[in-house]
Amino acid sequence: MSKFIFGRYLPLNSVVHRLDPRNKLAISFCYIILVFLANSLLSYLILIALTLGAIKASHIKLGFFLRGIRPLIWLIIFTVLLQLLFSPAGGHVYWHWAFINVTQFGLINAGYIFIRFMLIIMMSTLLTLSTQPLDIATGLASLMTPLRWVRVPVDTLAMMLSIALRFVPTLMDEAQKIMNAQRARGVDFGEGGLIKQAKSLIPLMVPLFMSAFNRAEDLSTAMETRGYQDSEHRSHYRVLTWQRRDTVTWLIFGVGLALILISRRW
Amino acid sequence: MTRHKTFRLVVDALLMAIVLLQNILPFLGYIPLGPFSMTLIGLTVIVAGTALGPRDGALIGGFWGLITFIRAFTWPSSPVAPLVFTNPLISILPRLLMGLLAGWLFTWGRRRWSTGNAMRLAAGCAALVNSLLVLGLVYVFYQTPAVATAFGATGNQTLGYVLMISLVTNAVPELLLDVLVAPLIARPLRRKWDQLTS
């Protein structure tokens, strides 16, 4: 579990860390579209340069990223192999014939998919490493504001999201505590066959949900005694400001987009 | 009235936190089954639907779907995820409907049978609908060449076939698990929720 670095926050003080979270979220979103737009060797080189530049600017070591990707590498290789083995004419019948004929096509395709996933994973890992979870929640909430026009309760959802993010570590500790307590009483977690594993989940899941429910009761009482009425008509303590560096990142991103559109095979 | 509104908001938020936790800690979210795995997150969605209601079930289910969708790009949970769940119709819709259905079926069945039986029915149908929809939508999208090529797969019937077999072998144990475990969790929560709202 500790091997995964996705979703963790690394407190440093770099340009990337100080960017507006709204900006980072929007850029990551557009970046994914950009990755799918790229389809020639040159456009991928531009993308790689952009990504490495962003990582360099964040002062996080590249090795740290690569170590984080390691647990995922088998998944990626498996996906790439699936592409490689099944995209040329498929299945069992044409195997030998197609193996010589179509491999070049499948190989290039698989290579592109490999690069795509590496790039997207690196960029999204950079997002979570350089942004605090609550900042992500605030940023998402403010990016969702236009949805208010179609009557989506944006403020309520934002409130839920920030409560949920705040309670992930607390519930994680609690789950660990329940597991240890049940182990002390002789429950074996993660051992045996499917049925045995599923059975061992009951003494973990039932208390976990029950305690979440009780916690919700306490928390809602505490919120109301502090004058919480509803999510609308509230002012905000954390106010995000757009700065010059945010504009600059969009300029760089725009140049990257233009270059990729030019070098793309249409 | 506001009392119960705030409580509902916080409970939904905490269930979302549990879904997030199940994604972060593989032990809480999945039971490995060879190359594929059985998910326990559906359990949380069914609990949300049966213990609180269809609206909450849909919310938690939709949240799970959204996470599945984002994870397919950034942090794939299984080798098939990047091929299938990058399509929001396949990742979000089945989960959302699953929570909705769990809530509806429970309120419908509650008037006829005991709480336990209504919950078992709701859990079974919800799990089935989720698996069938994922399977069906994959089947639909792998037949049309436009989407197949958009996925980077050029005309591969075999891949769709393999996916379907794996989903079928996953769906049955998942269904059994949800039917057996969901009522155990949901029943005490439902009792408490009824006390609070009545």
Coordinates of C-alpha atoms in Angstrom, one line a residue:
Chain A
M1 CA 0.0 0.0 0.0
S2 CA 2.8 2.4 0.9
K3 CA 4.3 1.7 -2.5
F4 CA 1.6 3.7 -4.2
I5 CA 2.5 7.3 -4.5
F6 CA -0.6 8.3 -6.5
G7 CA -2.9 10.4 -4.3
R8 CA -0.2 11.3 -1.8
Y9 CA 1.0 14.9 -1.3
L10 CA 4.6 15.8 -1.2
P11 CA 5.1 19.2 0.6
L12 CA 7.7 21.2 -1.3
N13 CA 7.8 24.8 -2.3
S14 CA 8.1 24.9 -6.1
V15 CA 6.3 26.8 -8.9
V16 CA 4.1 23.9 -9.6
H17 CA 3.1 23.6 -5.9
R18 CA 2.1 27.3 -5.8
L19 CA 0.0 27.2 -8.9
D20 CA -3.8 27.7 -8.6
P21 CA -5.4 24.2 -8.0
R22 CA -8.2 25.1 -10.5
N23 CA -5.5 25.8 -13.1
K24 CA -3.8 22.5 -12.4
L25 CA -7.0 20.5 -12.6
A26 CA -8.0 22.2 -15.8
I27 CA -4.6 21.6 -17.3
S28 CA -4.5 18.0 -16.3
F29 CA -7.9 17.5 -17.9
C30 CA -6.9 19.2 -21.2
Y31 CA -3.6 17.3 -21.1
I32 CA -5.4 14.0 -21.3
I33 CA -7.2 15.2 -24.4
L34 CA -3.9 16.4 -25.8
V35 CA -2.4 12.9 -25.2
F36 CA -5.2 11.3 -27.2
L37 CA -4.8 13.9 -30.0
A38 CA -1.1 13.1 -30.5
N39 CA -0.5 10.4 -33.1
S40 CA 2.9 10.9 -34.6
L41 CA 6.4 10.3 -33.3
L42 CA 7.2 14.1 -33.2
S43 CA 4.0 14.9 -31.4
Y44 CA 4.8 12.3 -28.7
L45 CA 8.3 13.8 -28.4
I46 CA 6.8 17.2 -27.8
L47 CA 4.5 15.7 -25.1
I48 CA 7.3 14.0 -23.4
A49 CA 9.3 17.3 -23.3
L50 CA 6.2 19.1 -21.8
T51 CA 5.8 16.4 -19.2
L52 CA 9.5 16.2 -18.2
G53 CA 9.5 20.0 -18.0
A54 CA 6.6 20.1 -15.7
I55 CA 8.2 17.4 -13.5
K56 CA 11.5 19.4 -13.5
A57 CA 9.6 22.5 -12.4
S58 CA 8.1 20.7 -9.5
H59 CA 11.5 19.8 -7.9
I60 CA 10.3 16.2 -7.4
K61 CA 12.9 13.7 -8.5
L62 CA 12.1 11.7 -11.6
G63 CA 13.1 8.5 -9.8
F64 CA 10.3 9.0 -7.3
F65 CA 7.8 9.0 -10.2
L66 CA 9.3 5.8 -11.7
R67 CA 9.2 4.1 -8.4
G68 CA 5.5 5.0 -8.1
I69 CA 4.7 3.6 -11.5
R70 CA 6.5 0.3 -10.7
P71 CA 3.5 -1.4 -9.1
L72 CA 1.4 -0.5 -12.1
I73 CA 3.9 -1.5 -14.7
W74 CA 2.5 -5.1 -15.0
L75 CA -1.0 -3.8 -15.6
I76 CA 0.3 -1.6 -18.4
I77 CA 2.4 -4.3 -19.9
F78 CA -0.5 -6.7 -19.8
T79 CA -2.7 -4.1 -21.5
V80 CA -0.1 -3.5 -24.2
L81 CA 0.3 -7.2 -24.7
L82 CA -3.4 -7.6 -25.1
Q83 CA -3.3 -4.9 -27.8
L84 CA -0.3 -6.5 -29.5
L85 CA -1.6 -10.0 -29.5
F86 CA -5.2 -9.4 -30.4
S87 CA -5.3 -6.4 -32.7
P88 CA -3.7 -8.1 -35.7
A89 CA -6.6 -10.2 -37.1
G90 CA -7.4 -11.6 -33.7
G91 CA -7.8 -15.0 -32.2
H92 CA -6.4 -18.4 -33.1
V93 CA -7.2 -19.0 -36.8
Y94 CA -5.0 -16.4 -38.4
W95 CA -2.3 -16.6 -35.8
H96 CA 0.8 -17.7 -37.9
W97 CA -0.2 -15.8 -41.0
A98 CA -1.0 -12.6 -39.2
F99 CA 2.0 -12.8 -37.0
I100 CA 4.3 -11.8 -39.8
N101 CA 2.0 -9.6 -41.7
V102 CA 0.4 -7.2 -39.2
T103 CA 2.8 -7.1 -36.3
Q104 CA 4.4 -3.9 -37.4
F105 CA 1.1 -2.2 -37.1
G106 CA 0.2 -3.8 -33.8
L107 CA 3.7 -3.0 -32.5
I108 CA 3.4 0.7 -33.2
N109 CA -0.1 0.8 -31.8
A110 CA 1.0 -1.0 -28.6
G111 CA 4.0 1.3 -28.3
Y112 CA 1.8 4.4 -28.6
I113 CA -0.6 3.0 -25.9
F114 CA 2.3 2.4 -23.6
I115 CA 3.6 5.9 -24.0
R116 CA 0.1 7.3 -23.5
F117 CA -0.4 5.6 -20.3
M118 CA 3.0 6.4 -18.9
L119 CA 2.4 10.1 -19.7
I120 CA -1.1 10.3 -18.3
I121 CA 0.0 8.5 -15.1
M122 CA 3.0 10.7 -14.7
M123 CA 1.0 13.9 -15.1
S124 CA -1.8 12.9 -12.8
T125 CA 0.7 11.7 -10.2
L126 CA 2.3 15.1 -10.5
L127 CA -1.1 16.7 -9.8
T128 CA -1.7 14.8 -6.6
L129 CA 1.9 15.1 -5.4
S130 CA 1.9 18.8 -5.8
T131 CA -1.6 19.7 -4.6
Q132 CA -3.2 19.2 -1.2
P133 CA -6.4 17.1 -1.2
L134 CA -8.5 19.9 0.2
D135 CA -7.1 22.3 -2.4
I136 CA -8.2 19.7 -5.0
A137 CA -11.7 19.7 -3.5
T138 CA -11.9 23.5 -3.5
G139 CA -10.6 23.7 -7.0
L140 CA -13.1 21.0 -8.2
A141 CA -16.0 22.9 -6.5
S142 CA -15.1 26.1 -8.2
L143 CA -14.7 24.4 -11.6
M144 CA -18.2 22.9 -11.1
T145 CA -19.8 26.3 -10.6
P146 CA -21.2 26.5 -14.2
L147 CA -23.2 23.4 -13.4
R148 CA -25.3 25.5 -11.0
W149 CA -27.2 26.7 -14.1
V150 CA -28.5 23.2 -14.6
R151 CA -29.6 23.0 -11.0
V152 CA -26.8 20.8 -9.7
P153 CA -26.4 21.4 -6.0
V154 CA -22.7 22.4 -6.4
D155 CA -22.2 23.7 -2.9
T156 CA -23.6 20.6 -1.3
L157 CA -21.4 18.4 -3.4
A158 CA -18.4 20.5 -2.6
M159 CA -19.2 20.2 1.1
M160 CA -19.5 16.4 0.8
L161 CA -16.3 16.1 -1.1
S162 CA -14.3 18.0 1.4
I163 CA -15.8 16.0 4.3
A164 CA -15.1 12.8 2.4
L165 CA -11.5 13.7 1.7
R166 CA -11.0 14.8 5.3
F167 CA -12.2 11.5 6.7
V168 CA -10.3 9.1 4.4
P169 CA -7.2 9.0 6.7
T170 CA -9.4 8.8 9.8
L171 CA -11.4 5.9 8.5
M172 CA -8.2 4.3 7.3
D173 CA -6.8 4.4 10.8
E174 CA -10.1 3.1 12.1
A175 CA -10.1 0.2 9.6
Q176 CA -6.6 -0.7 10.7
K177 CA -7.6 -0.6 14.4
I178 CA -10.6 -2.8 13.8
M179 CA -8.5 -5.3 11.9
N180 CA -6.0 -5.5 14.6
A181 CA -8.7 -5.9 17.3
Q182 CA -10.3 -8.7 15.3
R183 CA -6.9 -10.3 14.6
A184 CA -6.4 -10.4 18.4
R185 CA -9.6 -12.4 18.6
G186 CA -8.4 -14.9 16.0
V187 CA -9.7 -13.6 12.7
D188 CA -7.3 -14.3 9.7
F189 CA -7.4 -11.5 7.1
G190 CA -6.4 -12.1 3.5
E191 CA -5.8 -15.8 3.9
G192 CA -7.5 -18.9 2.6
G193 CA -9.8 -19.3 -0.4
L194 CA -12.5 -17.0 -1.7
I195 CA -15.2 -18.0 0.8
K196 CA -12.9 -17.8 3.8
Q197 CA -11.7 -14.3 2.7
A198 CA -15.2 -13.1 2.2
K199 CA -16.2 -14.4 5.6
S200 CA -13.3 -12.6 7.3
L201 CA -14.6 -9.4 5.8
I202 CA -17.8 -9.4 7.9
P203 CA -16.1 -8.6 11.3
L204 CA -14.3 -5.7 9.5
M205 CA -17.1 -4.2 7.3
V206 CA -19.9 -4.2 9.8
P207 CA -18.1 -2.2 12.5
L208 CA -16.6 0.1 9.9
F209 CA -19.9 1.1 8.5
M210 CA -21.5 1.3 11.9
S211 CA -18.8 3.6 13.2
A212 CA -19.0 5.7 10.1
F213 CA -22.8 6.1 10.7
N214 CA -22.2 7.0 14.4
R215 CA -19.5 9.5 13.3
A216 CA -21.9 11.1 10.9
E217 CA -24.5 11.6 13.6
D218 CA -21.9 13.2 15.9
L219 CA -20.5 15.4 13.1
S220 CA -23.9 16.6 11.9
T221 CA -24.9 17.5 15.4
A222 CA -21.6 19.4 15.8
M223 CA -22.1 21.2 12.5
E224 CA -25.6 22.4 13.4
T225 CA -24.6 23.6 16.9
R226 CA -22.0 25.7 15.1
G227 CA -24.7 27.3 13.0
Y228 CA -24.5 25.3 9.8
Q229 CA -27.8 25.7 8.0
D230 CA -27.3 24.6 4.4
S231 CA -24.5 24.8 1.9
E232 CA -25.9 27.7 -0.1
H233 CA -25.6 31.2 1.3
R234 CA -22.2 30.6 2.8
S235 CA -19.0 32.7 2.5
H236 CA -15.6 31.0 2.0
Y237 CA -12.5 31.0 4.0
R238 CA -10.2 29.5 1.4
V239 CA -10.3 31.9 -1.6
L240 CA -8.4 30.9 -4.7
T241 CA -6.6 33.6 -6.6
W242 CA -5.4 33.5 -10.2
Q243 CA -1.9 34.8 -10.6
R244 CA 0.5 35.6 -13.3
R245 CA 2.2 32.2 -13.2
D246 CA -1.1 30.5 -13.9
T247 CA -1.5 32.6 -17.1
V248 CA 2.1 31.7 -18.0
T249 CA 1.4 27.9 -17.7
W250 CA -1.5 28.3 -20.0
L251 CA 0.7 30.1 -22.5
I252 CA 3.2 27.3 -22.5
F253 CA 0.4 24.8 -22.7
G254 CA -1.1 26.6 -25.7
V255 CA 2.2 26.6 -27.5
G256 CA 2.4 22.8 -26.8
L257 CA -1.1 22.3 -28.2
A258 CA -0.3 24.3 -31.3
L259 CA 2.9 22.3 -31.9
I260 CA 1.1 19.0 -31.5
L261 CA -1.7 20.0 -33.8
I262 CA 0.9 20.9 -36.4
S263 CA 3.0 17.7 -36.1
R264 CA -0.1 15.4 -35.9
R265 CA -0.8 13.0 -38.7
W266 CA -4.3 13.9 -39.9
Chain B
M1 CA -36.1 18.9 9.2
T2 CA -32.7 20.5 8.7
R3 CA -31.4 18.1 11.3
H4 CA -32.0 15.2 9.1
K5 CA -30.8 17.0 6.0
T6 CA -27.4 17.7 7.5
F7 CA -27.2 14.1 8.8
R8 CA -27.9 12.8 5.3
L9 CA -25.2 15.1 3.8
V10 CA -22.6 13.9 6.3
V11 CA -23.6 10.2 5.9
D12 CA -23.3 10.4 2.1
A13 CA -19.9 12.1 2.5
L14 CA -18.6 9.4 4.8
L15 CA -19.9 6.6 2.5
M16 CA -18.0 8.4 -0.3
A17 CA -14.9 8.4 2.0
I18 CA -15.4 4.6 2.4
V19 CA -15.5 4.2 -1.4
L20 CA -12.3 6.3 -1.7
L21 CA -10.7 4.2 1.0
Q22 CA -11.7 0.9 -0.8
N23 CA -9.9 2.3 -3.8
I24 CA -6.8 3.2 -1.9
L25 CA -6.5 0.1 0.2
P26 CA -6.7 -2.9 -2.1
F27 CA -7.5 -5.1 0.8
L28 CA -10.8 -3.3 1.5
G29 CA -11.8 -2.9 -2.1
Y30 CA -10.9 -6.1 -3.9
I31 CA -10.5 -9.9 -3.4
P32 CA -8.0 -11.1 -5.9
L33 CA -9.2 -14.0 -8.2
G34 CA -6.3 -14.9 -10.4
P35 CA -5.7 -12.2 -12.9
F36 CA -9.0 -10.6 -12.2
S37 CA -10.6 -9.5 -9.0
M38 CA -13.9 -9.3 -7.3
T39 CA -14.8 -5.9 -6.0
L40 CA -16.3 -5.1 -2.6
I41 CA -17.2 -1.5 -3.6
G42 CA -20.5 -2.6 -5.0
L43 CA -21.3 -3.7 -1.4
T44 CA -21.0 -0.1 -0.2
V45 CA -23.2 1.1 -3.0
I46 CA -25.9 -1.5 -2.1
V47 CA -25.6 -0.6 1.5
A48 CA -26.1 3.1 0.6
G49 CA -29.1 2.3 -1.5
T50 CA -30.9 -0.1 0.9
A51 CA -30.0 1.7 4.2
L52 CA -30.7 5.3 3.0
G53 CA -32.7 5.3 -0.2
P54 CA -32.4 5.4 -4.0
R55 CA -31.1 8.9 -4.1
D56 CA -28.2 8.2 -1.9
G57 CA -27.6 4.9 -3.7
A58 CA -27.4 6.7 -7.0
L59 CA -25.1 9.3 -5.5
I60 CA -22.6 6.8 -4.1
G61 CA -22.9 4.6 -7.2
G62 CA -22.3 7.6 -9.4
F63 CA -19.3 8.5 -7.3
W64 CA -17.8 5.0 -7.7
G65 CA -18.4 5.2 -11.4
L66 CA -16.7 8.5 -11.6
I67 CA -13.7 7.1 -9.7
T68 CA -13.6 4.1 -12.0
F69 CA -13.7 6.4 -15.0
I70 CA -10.8 8.6 -13.7
R71 CA -8.8 5.6 -12.6
A72 CA -9.0 4.0 -16.0
F73 CA -6.9 6.8 -17.3
T74 CA -4.6 7.6 -14.4
W75 CA -4.3 4.5 -12.2
P76 CA -5.9 1.4 -13.7
S77 CA -7.3 -1.1 -11.3
S78 CA -7.1 -4.1 -13.6
P79 CA -5.7 -4.9 -17.1
V80 CA -9.1 -4.5 -18.7
A81 CA -9.9 -1.2 -17.1
P82 CA -8.0 1.0 -19.6
L83 CA -9.7 -0.8 -22.5
V84 CA -13.2 -0.6 -21.1
F85 CA -13.7 1.9 -18.4
T86 CA -12.4 4.9 -20.3
N87 CA -15.9 5.0 -21.7
P88 CA -18.1 6.9 -19.2
L89 CA -21.2 4.9 -20.4
I90 CA -19.6 1.7 -19.3
S91 CA -17.9 3.0 -16.1
I92 CA -20.5 5.4 -14.7
L93 CA -24.0 4.3 -15.9
P94 CA -24.1 0.8 -14.5
R95 CA -22.9 1.8 -11.1
L96 CA -25.3 4.7 -10.9
L97 CA -28.3 2.6 -11.9
M98 CA -27.2 -0.1 -9.5
G99 CA -27.5 2.2 -6.5
L100 CA -30.8 3.6 -7.7
L101 CA -32.2 0.1 -8.2
A102 CA -31.0 -1.1 -4.8
G103 CA -33.0 1.7 -3.2
W104 CA -36.1 1.3 -5.3
L105 CA -36.3 -2.5 -5.0
F106 CA -35.8 -2.3 -1.2
T107 CA -38.7 0.2 -0.7
W108 CA -40.8 -1.9 -3.1
G109 CA -40.0 -5.2 -1.5
R110 CA -40.3 -4.0 2.1
R111 CA -44.0 -3.7 1.8
R112 CA -44.3 -7.3 0.9
W113 CA -41.6 -9.2 2.7
S114 CA -39.4 -9.0 5.8
T115 CA -36.6 -6.4 5.9
G116 CA -34.0 -9.1 5.4
N117 CA -35.6 -10.7 2.4
A118 CA -36.2 -7.3 0.8
M119 CA -32.5 -6.4 1.3
R120 CA -31.4 -9.7 -0.2
L121 CA -33.6 -9.2 -3.2
A122 CA -32.3 -5.6 -3.7
A123 CA -28.7 -6.6 -3.3
G124 CA -29.0 -9.5 -5.7
C125 CA -30.7 -7.5 -8.4
A126 CA -28.4 -4.5 -8.0
A127 CA -25.3 -6.6 -8.3
L128 CA -26.8 -8.4 -11.3
V129 CA -27.8 -5.2 -13.1
N130 CA -24.3 -3.8 -12.6
S131 CA -22.6 -6.8 -14.0
L132 CA -25.1 -7.3 -16.9
L133 CA -24.9 -3.6 -17.9
V134 CA -21.1 -3.6 -17.9
L135 CA -21.1 -6.8 -19.9
G136 CA -23.9 -5.7 -22.3
L137 CA -22.4 -2.3 -22.9
V138 CA -18.9 -3.8 -23.6
Y139 CA -20.6 -6.2 -26.0
V140 CA -22.5 -3.3 -27.7
F141 CA -19.4 -1.1 -28.1
Y142 CA -17.1 -3.9 -29.2
Q143 CA -19.4 -4.6 -32.1
T144 CA -19.3 -1.2 -33.7
P145 CA -16.0 -0.6 -35.5
A146 CA -15.9 3.2 -34.7
V147 CA -15.7 2.7 -31.0
A148 CA -13.4 -0.3 -31.4
T149 CA -10.9 1.7 -33.3
A150 CA -11.2 4.6 -30.8
F151 CA -10.2 2.2 -28.1
G152 CA -7.1 1.4 -30.2
A153 CA -8.5 -2.1 -31.0
T154 CA -9.0 -2.8 -34.7
G155 CA -11.8 -5.3 -35.2
N156 CA -11.1 -7.8 -32.4
Q157 CA -14.0 -10.1 -31.7
T158 CA -11.7 -12.3 -29.6
L159 CA -10.9 -9.6 -27.1
G160 CA -14.6 -8.9 -26.5
Y161 CA -15.1 -12.6 -26.1
V162 CA -12.4 -12.9 -23.5
L163 CA -13.7 -9.9 -21.6
M164 CA -17.2 -11.3 -21.5
I165 CA -16.0 -14.7 -20.1
S166 CA -14.0 -12.9 -17.4
L167 CA -17.0 -10.7 -16.5
V168 CA -19.3 -13.7 -16.3
T169 CA -16.9 -15.6 -14.0
N170 CA -16.7 -12.4 -11.9
A171 CA -20.4 -11.6 -11.8
V172 CA -21.5 -14.8 -10.1
P173 CA -19.2 -14.7 -7.0
E174 CA -19.8 -10.9 -6.7
L175 CA -23.6 -11.5 -6.7
L176 CA -23.3 -14.2 -4.0
L177 CA -21.1 -12.0 -1.9
D178 CA -23.4 -9.0 -2.2
V179 CA -26.5 -11.0 -1.4
L180 CA -24.9 -12.6 1.7
V181 CA -23.0 -9.6 3.2
A182 CA -25.0 -6.5 2.2
P183 CA -28.0 -7.2 4.4
L184 CA -25.7 -7.8 7.4
I185 CA -24.3 -4.3 7.1
A186 CA -27.4 -2.5 5.9
R187 CA -29.9 -3.8 8.4
P188 CA -28.5 -2.1 11.6
L189 CA -28.0 1.1 9.6
R190 CA -31.5 1.0 8.2
R191 CA -32.9 0.7 11.7
K192 CA -31.0 3.7 12.9
W193 CA -31.9 5.7 9.8
D194 CA -35.6 5.0 10.3
Q195 CA -35.4 6.1 14.0
L196 CA -33.8 9.3 12.9
T197 CA -36.2 10.2 10.2
S198 CA -39.5 9.2 11.7

